[in-house]
């Protein structure tokens, strides 16, 4: 089956078929042409992959993100970011990066980061004298932290594939790597801003003004502490946290910022349902794809082969980085996690690599694939939003590729970035 499965998948991806359909059709082809199984088993496995209580957290976090993406919440975060870093050289660019990091604690998605505050920041940067292609490329790079800083949909899916980690431990493990990525993108923006003479956004506000803006943004930022703190102290599970996030978002939107009205809810729920449906379709297809790999004993064969090579852990991590970066060129993070983690995680554990450290390496690698062609979802989302060709945005990306690669190297070679917070948090 594997001899049909992989060529069919790559052919369908090259033809431009959506990832979920490419995986499902390749599984159907493999089963019908090279096995005695009935094609109905594909549907069964797809439904089995979605029959999970922890998976309920995904649609609820998506719904909470849609509710919190209202105008007042997004503007509050943007104003806070601008008040903190807007006075620096390249200040509006810095505000773009910082707001993405803040919004990551609400959305859990790189695409939501880019489509929400990212789009607004592109318009603000263009009015402030920045080139639109550069502002768009910066938005693509800064949105990478979406799945790294908790809450993270990708981390929820990862924890379902690797029994050596939990959603709570991954949420804690992602905080410092997310900040490292943010810092590297800020440094890249500083370098480009000096070279192109991008001025600061505005004079530095007074401490009282910053405090007033921070107080206005505080209800939105509390959601981050509510989710991470509640899971850390065992007050609720990640699934329960997602439901609490929805009700908190409703409360803040309707009674604190008063930007959410009852007549807005049907549209919000519809958008969340469409997004959730797309995500769950990918997960179901990835589950069927992974089932074929297991039936063919591919994970076991690869694990035994690689372990027999007696690689040093750091050599294995370097090889994994290369593999995942190539894999991310052609596939989004969620199916990548579903397919690769059952294969790679047991090998890394056998080599003595900390499971949380390895999980963050995998998630960061696959997320970087959102910024690279030919699949690069972030590129196409931002380019369609700003009305520019993807190639125009890609030409502005090299400084940020360097920044993101540097962050990946630091995360790979300094395990404490991913292991310290889970350790002191009791995970």
CSV table of C-alpha atoms in Angstrom, one decimal:
chain,number,residue,atom,x,y,z
A,1,UNK,CA,0.0,0.0,0.0
A,2,UNK,CA,2.8,2.4,0.8
A,3,UNK,CA,4.1,2.1,-2.8
A,4,UNK,CA,0.8,3.6,-3.9
A,5,UNK,CA,0.1,5.9,-0.9
A,6,UNK,CA,3.1,8.2,-1.1
A,7,UNK,CA,3.3,8.7,-4.9
A,8,UNK,CA,-0.5,9.4,-5.0
A,9,UNK,CA,-0.3,11.9,-2.2
A,10,UNK,CA,2.6,13.9,-3.7
A,11,UNK,CA,1.0,13.8,-7.2
A,12,UNK,CA,-2.3,15.2,-5.8
A,13,UNK,CA,-0.5,17.9,-3.8
A,14,UNK,CA,1.5,18.9,-6.9
A,15,UNK,CA,-1.8,19.1,-8.8
A,16,UNK,CA,-3.0,21.6,-6.2
A,17,UNK,CA,-5.7,19.5,-4.4
A,18,UNK,CA,-6.4,20.5,-0.8
A,19,UNK,CA,-4.3,18.5,1.7
A,20,UNK,CA,-7.3,16.8,3.3
A,21,UNK,CA,-8.7,15.6,0.0
A,22,UNK,CA,-5.2,14.6,-1.2
A,23,UNK,CA,-4.7,12.4,1.8
A,24,UNK,CA,-8.1,10.8,1.8
A,25,UNK,CA,-8.0,10.0,-2.0
A,26,UNK,CA,-4.5,8.6,-1.7
A,27,UNK,CA,-5.6,6.3,1.1
A,28,UNK,CA,-8.6,5.2,-0.9
A,29,UNK,CA,-6.3,4.4,-3.9
A,30,UNK,CA,-3.9,2.5,-1.7
A,31,UNK,CA,-6.6,0.3,-0.2
A,32,UNK,CA,-8.5,-0.3,-3.4
A,33,UNK,CA,-5.5,-1.2,-5.5
A,34,UNK,CA,-3.2,-2.9,-3.0
A,35,UNK,CA,-5.1,-4.5,-0.2
A,36,UNK,CA,-8.0,-6.8,0.7
A,37,UNK,CA,-9.7,-4.1,3.0
A,38,UNK,CA,-13.0,-2.6,2.1
A,39,UNK,CA,-12.9,1.1,1.2
A,40,UNK,CA,-15.4,1.7,4.0
A,41,UNK,CA,-12.5,1.3,6.4
A,42,UNK,CA,-11.2,4.7,5.3
A,43,UNK,CA,-14.5,6.4,6.5
A,44,UNK,CA,-14.4,4.4,9.7
A,45,UNK,CA,-10.8,5.5,10.5
A,46,UNK,CA,-11.7,9.1,9.7
A,47,UNK,CA,-14.5,9.1,12.1
A,48,UNK,CA,-12.5,7.2,14.7
A,49,UNK,CA,-9.8,9.9,14.5
A,50,UNK,CA,-12.4,12.5,15.5
A,51,UNK,CA,-14.1,10.5,18.2
A,52,UNK,CA,-12.0,12.1,21.0
A,53,UNK,CA,-13.1,14.1,24.0
A,54,UNK,CA,-9.8,16.2,24.2
A,55,UNK,CA,-10.4,17.1,20.5
A,56,UNK,CA,-13.5,19.2,21.6
A,57,UNK,CA,-11.0,21.8,22.7
A,58,UNK,CA,-10.3,22.6,19.0
A,59,UNK,CA,-13.7,24.0,18.0
A,60,UNK,CA,-14.1,25.8,21.3
A,61,UNK,CA,-10.7,27.6,21.1
A,62,UNK,CA,-11.6,28.5,17.5
A,63,UNK,CA,-14.9,29.9,18.6
A,64,UNK,CA,-13.3,31.9,21.5
A,65,UNK,CA,-10.8,33.3,19.0
A,66,UNK,CA,-13.6,34.4,16.6
A,67,UNK,CA,-15.4,36.1,19.5
A,68,UNK,CA,-12.3,37.9,20.8
A,69,UNK,CA,-11.2,39.0,17.3
A,70,UNK,CA,-13.9,41.7,17.4
A,71,UNK,CA,-12.8,45.3,16.6
A,72,UNK,CA,-12.4,46.5,20.2
A,73,UNK,CA,-10.3,43.6,21.4
A,74,UNK,CA,-7.9,43.7,18.4
A,75,UNK,CA,-7.6,47.5,18.6
A,76,UNK,CA,-6.9,47.3,22.3
A,77,UNK,CA,-4.0,44.8,21.7
A,78,UNK,CA,-2.6,46.9,18.8
A,79,UNK,CA,-2.7,50.1,20.8
A,80,UNK,CA,-0.9,48.4,23.7
A,81,UNK,CA,1.8,47.0,21.4
A,82,UNK,CA,2.2,50.4,19.7
A,83,UNK,CA,2.5,52.2,23.1
A,84,UNK,CA,5.2,49.8,24.2
A,85,UNK,CA,7.5,49.8,21.1
A,86,UNK,CA,6.0,52.3,18.6
A,87,UNK,CA,8.6,54.9,19.5
A,88,UNK,CA,11.6,52.8,18.5
A,89,UNK,CA,13.2,52.7,15.1
A,90,UNK,CA,10.8,50.7,12.9
A,91,UNK,CA,8.2,51.1,15.7
A,92,UNK,CA,5.1,50.2,13.7
A,93,UNK,CA,6.9,47.0,12.6
A,94,UNK,CA,7.8,46.2,16.2
A,95,UNK,CA,4.1,46.9,17.1
A,96,UNK,CA,3.1,44.4,14.4
A,97,UNK,CA,5.4,41.7,15.9
A,98,UNK,CA,4.4,42.4,19.6
A,99,UNK,CA,0.7,42.4,18.8
A,100,UNK,CA,1.0,39.0,17.1
A,101,UNK,CA,2.7,37.6,20.2
A,102,UNK,CA,-0.1,39.0,22.4
A,103,UNK,CA,-2.8,37.8,20.0
A,104,UNK,CA,-1.2,34.3,19.9
A,105,UNK,CA,-2.3,33.9,23.5
A,106,UNK,CA,-5.9,34.3,22.3
A,107,UNK,CA,-6.1,32.7,18.9
A,108,UNK,CA,-3.8,29.6,18.9
A,109,UNK,CA,-3.5,29.9,15.2
A,110,UNK,CA,-0.9,31.5,12.8
A,111,UNK,CA,-3.6,32.1,10.2
A,112,UNK,CA,-5.8,33.8,12.7
A,113,UNK,CA,-2.9,36.0,13.7
A,114,UNK,CA,-2.2,37.1,10.2
A,115,UNK,CA,-5.9,37.6,9.2
A,116,UNK,CA,-6.8,39.5,12.4
A,117,UNK,CA,-4.4,42.0,13.8
A,118,UNK,CA,-1.9,41.4,11.1
A,119,UNK,CA,-4.1,42.8,8.4
A,120,UNK,CA,-4.9,45.9,10.4
A,121,UNK,CA,-1.2,46.4,11.1
A,122,UNK,CA,-0.3,46.2,7.4
A,123,UNK,CA,-2.7,49.1,6.7
A,124,UNK,CA,-1.2,51.1,9.6
A,125,UNK,CA,2.4,50.4,8.5
A,126,UNK,CA,1.6,51.4,5.0
A,127,UNK,CA,0.2,54.7,6.2
A,128,UNK,CA,3.3,55.2,8.3
A,129,UNK,CA,5.6,55.0,5.3
A,130,UNK,CA,6.4,51.3,5.1
A,131,UNK,CA,6.4,49.4,1.8
A,132,UNK,CA,3.3,47.2,1.6
A,133,UNK,CA,5.3,44.1,0.5
A,134,UNK,CA,7.6,44.5,3.5
A,135,UNK,CA,4.8,45.1,6.0
A,136,UNK,CA,3.1,41.9,4.6
A,137,UNK,CA,6.2,39.8,4.9
A,138,UNK,CA,6.7,41.0,8.4
A,139,UNK,CA,3.2,40.0,9.2
A,140,UNK,CA,3.8,36.5,7.8
A,141,UNK,CA,7.0,36.1,10.0
A,142,UNK,CA,5.4,37.5,13.1
A,143,UNK,CA,2.3,35.2,12.8
A,144,UNK,CA,4.5,32.1,13.2
A,145,UNK,CA,4.2,32.4,17.0
A,146,UNK,CA,0.5,31.8,16.8
A,147,UNK,CA,0.7,28.0,17.4
A,148,UNK,CA,3.8,28.3,19.7
A,149,UNK,CA,2.5,30.6,22.4
A,150,UNK,CA,-0.4,28.9,24.2
A,151,UNK,CA,-3.2,28.1,23.7
A,152,UNK,CA,-2.3,26.2,20.6
A,153,UNK,CA,-4.5,23.9,18.4
A,154,UNK,CA,-1.3,22.2,17.1
A,155,UNK,CA,-0.2,21.4,20.6
A,156,UNK,CA,-3.6,19.8,21.4
A,157,UNK,CA,-3.3,17.6,18.4
A,158,UNK,CA,0.4,16.7,19.2
A,159,UNK,CA,-0.5,15.7,22.8
A,160,UNK,CA,-3.1,13.2,21.3
A,161,UNK,CA,-0.3,11.6,19.3
A,162,UNK,CA,2.4,11.3,22.0
A,163,UNK,CA,1.5,9.8,25.4
A,164,UNK,CA,4.8,11.2,26.9
A,165,UNK,CA,3.5,14.8,26.9
A,166,UNK,CA,0.3,16.5,27.9
A,167,UNK,CA,-1.5,19.6,26.6
A,168,UNK,CA,-0.6,21.4,29.8
A,169,UNK,CA,3.1,20.6,29.6
A,170,UNK,CA,3.2,21.7,25.9
A,171,UNK,CA,1.5,24.9,26.7
A,172,UNK,CA,4.1,25.7,29.3
A,173,UNK,CA,6.9,24.5,27.0
A,174,UNK,CA,5.9,26.8,24.2
A,175,UNK,CA,6.1,30.1,26.0
A,176,UNK,CA,9.9,30.8,26.0
A,177,UNK,CA,10.4,29.5,22.4
A,178,UNK,CA,7.6,31.7,21.3
A,179,UNK,CA,9.3,34.7,22.9
A,180,UNK,CA,12.6,33.7,21.3
A,181,UNK,CA,10.9,33.7,17.9
A,182,UNK,CA,9.4,37.1,18.6
A,183,UNK,CA,12.8,38.5,19.6
A,184,UNK,CA,14.5,37.2,16.5
A,185,UNK,CA,11.8,38.8,14.2
A,186,UNK,CA,12.1,42.1,16.2
A,187,UNK,CA,15.8,42.1,15.5
A,188,UNK,CA,15.3,41.4,11.8
A,189,UNK,CA,12.8,44.3,11.6
A,190,UNK,CA,15.3,46.6,13.4
A,191,UNK,CA,18.0,45.7,10.8
A,192,UNK,CA,15.7,46.3,7.8
A,193,UNK,CA,14.3,49.5,9.3
A,194,UNK,CA,17.8,51.0,9.8
A,195,UNK,CA,18.8,50.0,6.3
A,196,UNK,CA,15.6,51.5,4.7
A,197,UNK,CA,15.3,54.4,7.2
A,198,UNK,CA,11.9,53.5,8.5
A,199,UNK,CA,11.1,56.0,11.2
A,200,UNK,CA,9.5,55.4,14.6
A,201,UNK,CA,5.8,55.4,14.7
A,202,UNK,CA,5.3,58.2,17.2
A,203,UNK,CA,6.9,59.8,20.3
A,204,UNK,CA,7.1,57.6,23.4
A,205,UNK,CA,3.9,58.0,25.4
A,206,UNK,CA,4.1,58.9,29.1
A,207,UNK,CA,4.0,56.1,31.7
A,208,UNK,CA,0.4,57.2,32.7
A,209,UNK,CA,-0.7,56.9,29.1
A,210,UNK,CA,0.9,53.4,28.8
A,211,UNK,CA,-0.8,52.4,32.0
A,212,UNK,CA,-4.2,53.6,30.7
A,213,UNK,CA,-3.8,51.7,27.4
A,214,UNK,CA,-2.7,48.6,29.3
A,215,UNK,CA,-5.7,48.8,31.6
A,216,UNK,CA,-8.0,49.0,28.6
A,217,UNK,CA,-6.3,45.9,27.1
A,218,UNK,CA,-6.1,44.0,30.3
A,219,UNK,CA,-9.5,42.1,30.0
A,220,UNK,CA,-8.2,40.6,26.6
A,221,UNK,CA,-4.9,39.7,28.0
A,222,UNK,CA,-6.4,38.0,31.1
A,223,UNK,CA,-7.7,35.3,28.9
A,224,UNK,CA,-4.1,34.0,28.4
A,225,UNK,CA,-3.4,33.9,32.1
A,226,UNK,CA,-6.8,32.3,32.7
A,227,UNK,CA,-6.1,29.4,30.3
A,228,UNK,CA,-2.5,28.7,31.1
A,229,UNK,CA,-2.9,29.3,34.9
A,230,UNK,CA,-6.1,27.2,35.1
A,231,UNK,CA,-4.4,24.3,33.4
A,232,UNK,CA,-1.2,24.7,35.4
A,233,UNK,CA,-2.9,24.6,38.8
A,234,UNK,CA,-5.2,21.8,37.8
A,235,UNK,CA,-8.4,23.9,38.1
A,236,UNK,CA,-9.7,22.6,34.8
A,237,UNK,CA,-8.6,20.4,31.8
A,238,UNK,CA,-7.6,21.9,28.4
A,239,UNK,CA,-11.0,20.9,27.1
A,240,UNK,CA,-12.8,22.6,30.0
A,241,UNK,CA,-10.4,25.6,29.5
A,242,UNK,CA,-11.6,26.0,25.9
A,243,UNK,CA,-15.3,26.2,27.1
A,244,UNK,CA,-14.4,28.7,29.8
A,245,UNK,CA,-12.5,30.7,27.2
A,246,UNK,CA,-15.7,30.9,25.1
A,247,UNK,CA,-17.8,32.2,28.0
A,248,UNK,CA,-15.1,34.6,29.1
A,249,UNK,CA,-14.8,36.0,25.5
A,250,UNK,CA,-18.6,36.4,25.4
A,251,UNK,CA,-18.6,38.3,28.7
A,252,UNK,CA,-15.7,40.6,27.7
A,253,UNK,CA,-17.1,41.3,24.3
A,254,UNK,CA,-20.7,42.0,25.4
A,255,UNK,CA,-20.2,43.7,28.8
A,256,UNK,CA,-16.6,45.0,29.1
A,257,UNK,CA,-15.8,46.3,25.5
A,258,UNK,CA,-19.4,46.3,24.4
A,259,UNK,CA,-18.4,45.6,20.9
A,260,UNK,CA,-20.3,42.3,20.6
A,261,UNK,CA,-24.0,42.2,20.0
A,262,UNK,CA,-26.4,39.3,19.9
A,263,UNK,CA,-27.0,39.7,16.2
A,264,UNK,CA,-23.3,39.2,15.6
A,265,UNK,CA,-23.3,35.7,17.2
A,266,UNK,CA,-24.8,33.7,14.3
A,267,UNK,CA,-22.1,35.0,11.9
A,268,UNK,CA,-19.4,34.3,14.5
A,269,UNK,CA,-20.6,30.8,15.1
A,270,UNK,CA,-20.8,30.1,11.4
A,271,UNK,CA,-17.2,31.3,10.8
A,272,UNK,CA,-16.0,29.2,13.7
A,273,UNK,CA,-18.0,26.1,12.4
A,274,UNK,CA,-16.5,26.5,8.9
A,275,UNK,CA,-13.0,26.8,10.3
A,276,UNK,CA,-13.5,23.9,12.7
A,277,UNK,CA,-14.9,21.8,9.9
A,278,UNK,CA,-11.8,22.4,7.7
A,279,UNK,CA,-9.5,21.6,10.6
A,280,UNK,CA,-11.4,18.4,11.6
A,281,UNK,CA,-11.5,17.2,8.0
A,282,UNK,CA,-7.8,17.5,7.8
A,283,UNK,CA,-7.4,15.6,11.1
A,284,UNK,CA,-9.8,12.8,10.0
A,285,UNK,CA,-8.0,12.3,6.7
A,286,UNK,CA,-4.6,12.4,8.5
A,287,UNK,CA,-5.9,9.7,10.9
A,288,UNK,CA,-6.8,7.4,7.9
A,289,UNK,CA,-3.4,8.1,6.4
A,290,UNK,CA,-1.6,7.3,9.6
A,291,UNK,CA,-3.7,4.0,9.9
A,292,UNK,CA,-2.3,2.8,6.6
A,293,UNK,CA,1.3,3.6,7.8
A,294,UNK,CA,0.7,1.5,10.9
A,295,UNK,CA,-0.9,-1.4,9.0
A,296,UNK,CA,2.2,-1.4,6.8
A,297,UNK,CA,4.5,-1.3,9.9
A,298,UNK,CA,6.3,1.8,8.6
A,299,UNK,CA,6.7,3.5,11.9
A,300,UNK,CA,8.1,0.4,13.6
A,301,UNK,CA,10.5,-0.3,10.7
A,302,UNK,CA,11.8,3.3,10.7
A,303,UNK,CA,12.2,3.4,14.4
A,304,UNK,CA,14.1,0.1,14.5
A,305,UNK,CA,16.3,1.2,11.6
A,306,UNK,CA,17.2,4.6,13.0
A,307,UNK,CA,17.8,3.3,16.5
A,308,UNK,CA,20.1,0.6,15.1
A,309,UNK,CA,22.3,3.4,13.6
A,310,UNK,CA,23.1,4.5,17.2
A,311,UNK,CA,23.0,8.2,16.4
A,312,UNK,CA,23.9,10.8,18.9
A,313,UNK,CA,20.8,12.7,20.0
A,314,UNK,CA,22.0,16.0,18.5
A,315,UNK,CA,22.7,14.3,15.2
A,316,UNK,CA,19.2,12.9,15.3
A,317,UNK,CA,17.7,16.3,16.0
A,318,UNK,CA,19.6,17.9,13.1
A,319,UNK,CA,18.3,15.2,10.8
A,320,UNK,CA,14.8,15.7,12.1
A,321,UNK,CA,15.0,19.4,11.5
A,322,UNK,CA,16.0,18.9,7.9
A,323,UNK,CA,13.3,16.3,7.4
A,324,UNK,CA,10.6,18.5,8.9
A,325,UNK,CA,11.6,21.6,7.1
A,326,UNK,CA,11.3,19.7,3.8
A,327,UNK,CA,8.1,18.1,4.9
A,328,UNK,CA,6.7,21.5,5.8
A,329,UNK,CA,7.2,22.7,2.3
A,330,UNK,CA,4.4,20.5,1.1
A,331,UNK,CA,2.1,20.0,4.1
A,332,UNK,CA,0.4,22.0,6.8
A,333,UNK,CA,1.3,21.5,10.5
A,334,UNK,CA,-1.8,19.5,11.6
A,335,UNK,CA,-1.5,16.6,9.1
A,336,UNK,CA,2.3,16.8,9.6
A,337,UNK,CA,1.8,16.2,13.3
A,338,UNK,CA,-0.7,13.4,12.8
A,339,UNK,CA,1.6,11.5,10.3
A,340,UNK,CA,5.1,12.1,11.6
A,341,UNK,CA,4.8,12.3,15.4
A,342,UNK,CA,3.8,8.6,15.9
A,343,UNK,CA,7.0,7.7,13.9
A,344,UNK,CA,9.5,10.2,15.3
A,345,UNK,CA,8.4,10.7,18.9
A,346,UNK,CA,9.2,7.1,20.1
A,347,UNK,CA,12.6,7.3,18.5
A,348,UNK,CA,13.5,10.6,20.2
A,349,UNK,CA,12.2,9.2,23.5
A,350,UNK,CA,14.4,6.1,23.1
A,351,UNK,CA,17.4,8.4,22.4
A,352,UNK,CA,16.8,10.2,25.7
A,353,UNK,CA,15.5,13.5,24.3
A,354,UNK,CA,13.1,15.3,26.5
A,355,UNK,CA,9.6,14.8,25.0
A,356,UNK,CA,8.5,18.5,25.5
A,357,UNK,CA,11.7,19.7,23.9
A,358,UNK,CA,11.2,17.4,20.9
A,359,UNK,CA,7.5,18.4,20.6
A,360,UNK,CA,8.4,22.1,20.4
A,361,UNK,CA,11.1,21.4,17.8
A,362,UNK,CA,8.5,19.5,15.7
A,363,UNK,CA,5.8,22.2,16.0
A,364,UNK,CA,8.2,25.1,15.3
A,365,UNK,CA,9.6,23.3,12.2
A,366,UNK,CA,6.2,22.4,10.8
A,367,UNK,CA,4.9,25.9,11.5
A,368,UNK,CA,7.8,27.5,9.6
A,369,UNK,CA,6.4,25.6,6.6
A,370,UNK,CA,3.5,28.1,6.6
A,371,UNK,CA,6.0,30.8,5.5
A,372,UNK,CA,7.6,28.9,2.6
A,373,UNK,CA,6.4,28.1,-0.9
A,374,UNK,CA,4.9,26.1,-2.5
A,375,UNK,CA,2.2,25.4,0.1
A,376,UNK,CA,2.9,28.3,2.5
A,377,UNK,CA,-0.6,29.1,3.7
A,378,UNK,CA,0.4,32.3,5.5
A,379,UNK,CA,1.8,33.6,2.2
A,380,UNK,CA,-1.4,33.0,0.3
A,381,UNK,CA,-3.7,34.3,3.1
A,382,UNK,CA,-1.7,37.6,3.4
A,383,UNK,CA,-1.2,38.1,-0.3
A,384,UNK,CA,-5.0,37.7,-1.0
A,385,UNK,CA,-5.7,40.1,1.8
A,386,UNK,CA,-3.4,42.9,0.6
A,387,UNK,CA,-3.9,42.3,-3.1
A,388,UNK,CA,-0.2,41.4,-3.9
A,389,UNK,CA,1.3,38.5,-5.8
A,390,UNK,CA,2.8,35.8,-3.5
A,391,UNK,CA,6.1,36.2,-5.3
A,392,UNK,CA,6.3,39.8,-4.3
A,393,UNK,CA,5.9,38.9,-0.6
A,394,UNK,CA,8.5,36.0,-0.9
A,395,UNK,CA,11.1,38.5,-2.2
A,396,UNK,CA,10.8,40.4,1.1
A,397,UNK,CA,11.1,37.2,3.3
A,398,UNK,CA,14.9,36.5,3.3
A,399,UNK,CA,15.7,38.6,6.5
A,400,UNK,CA,12.9,36.8,8.3
A,401,UNK,CA,13.9,33.4,7.1
A,402,UNK,CA,17.3,34.1,8.7
A,403,UNK,CA,15.6,35.2,11.9
A,404,UNK,CA,13.3,32.2,12.1
A,405,UNK,CA,16.2,29.8,11.3
A,406,UNK,CA,18.2,31.4,14.1
A,407,UNK,CA,15.4,30.9,16.5
A,408,UNK,CA,15.0,27.3,15.4
A,409,UNK,CA,18.7,26.6,16.0
A,410,UNK,CA,18.5,28.2,19.5
A,411,UNK,CA,15.4,26.1,20.4
A,412,UNK,CA,17.1,23.0,19.1
A,413,UNK,CA,20.5,23.4,20.9
A,414,UNK,CA,19.2,25.0,24.1
A,415,UNK,CA,16.7,22.4,25.5
A,416,UNK,CA,16.1,24.4,28.7
A,417,UNK,CA,14.1,26.9,26.6
A,418,UNK,CA,11.4,24.2,26.2
A,419,UNK,CA,11.9,22.2,29.4
A,420,UNK,CA,12.4,24.8,32.2
A,421,UNK,CA,8.8,26.0,32.5
A,422,UNK,CA,7.2,22.6,32.3
A,423,UNK,CA,9.7,21.4,35.0
A,424,UNK,CA,9.0,24.2,37.5
A,425,UNK,CA,5.3,23.9,36.8
A,426,UNK,CA,5.2,20.2,37.9
A,427,UNK,CA,4.8,18.6,34.5
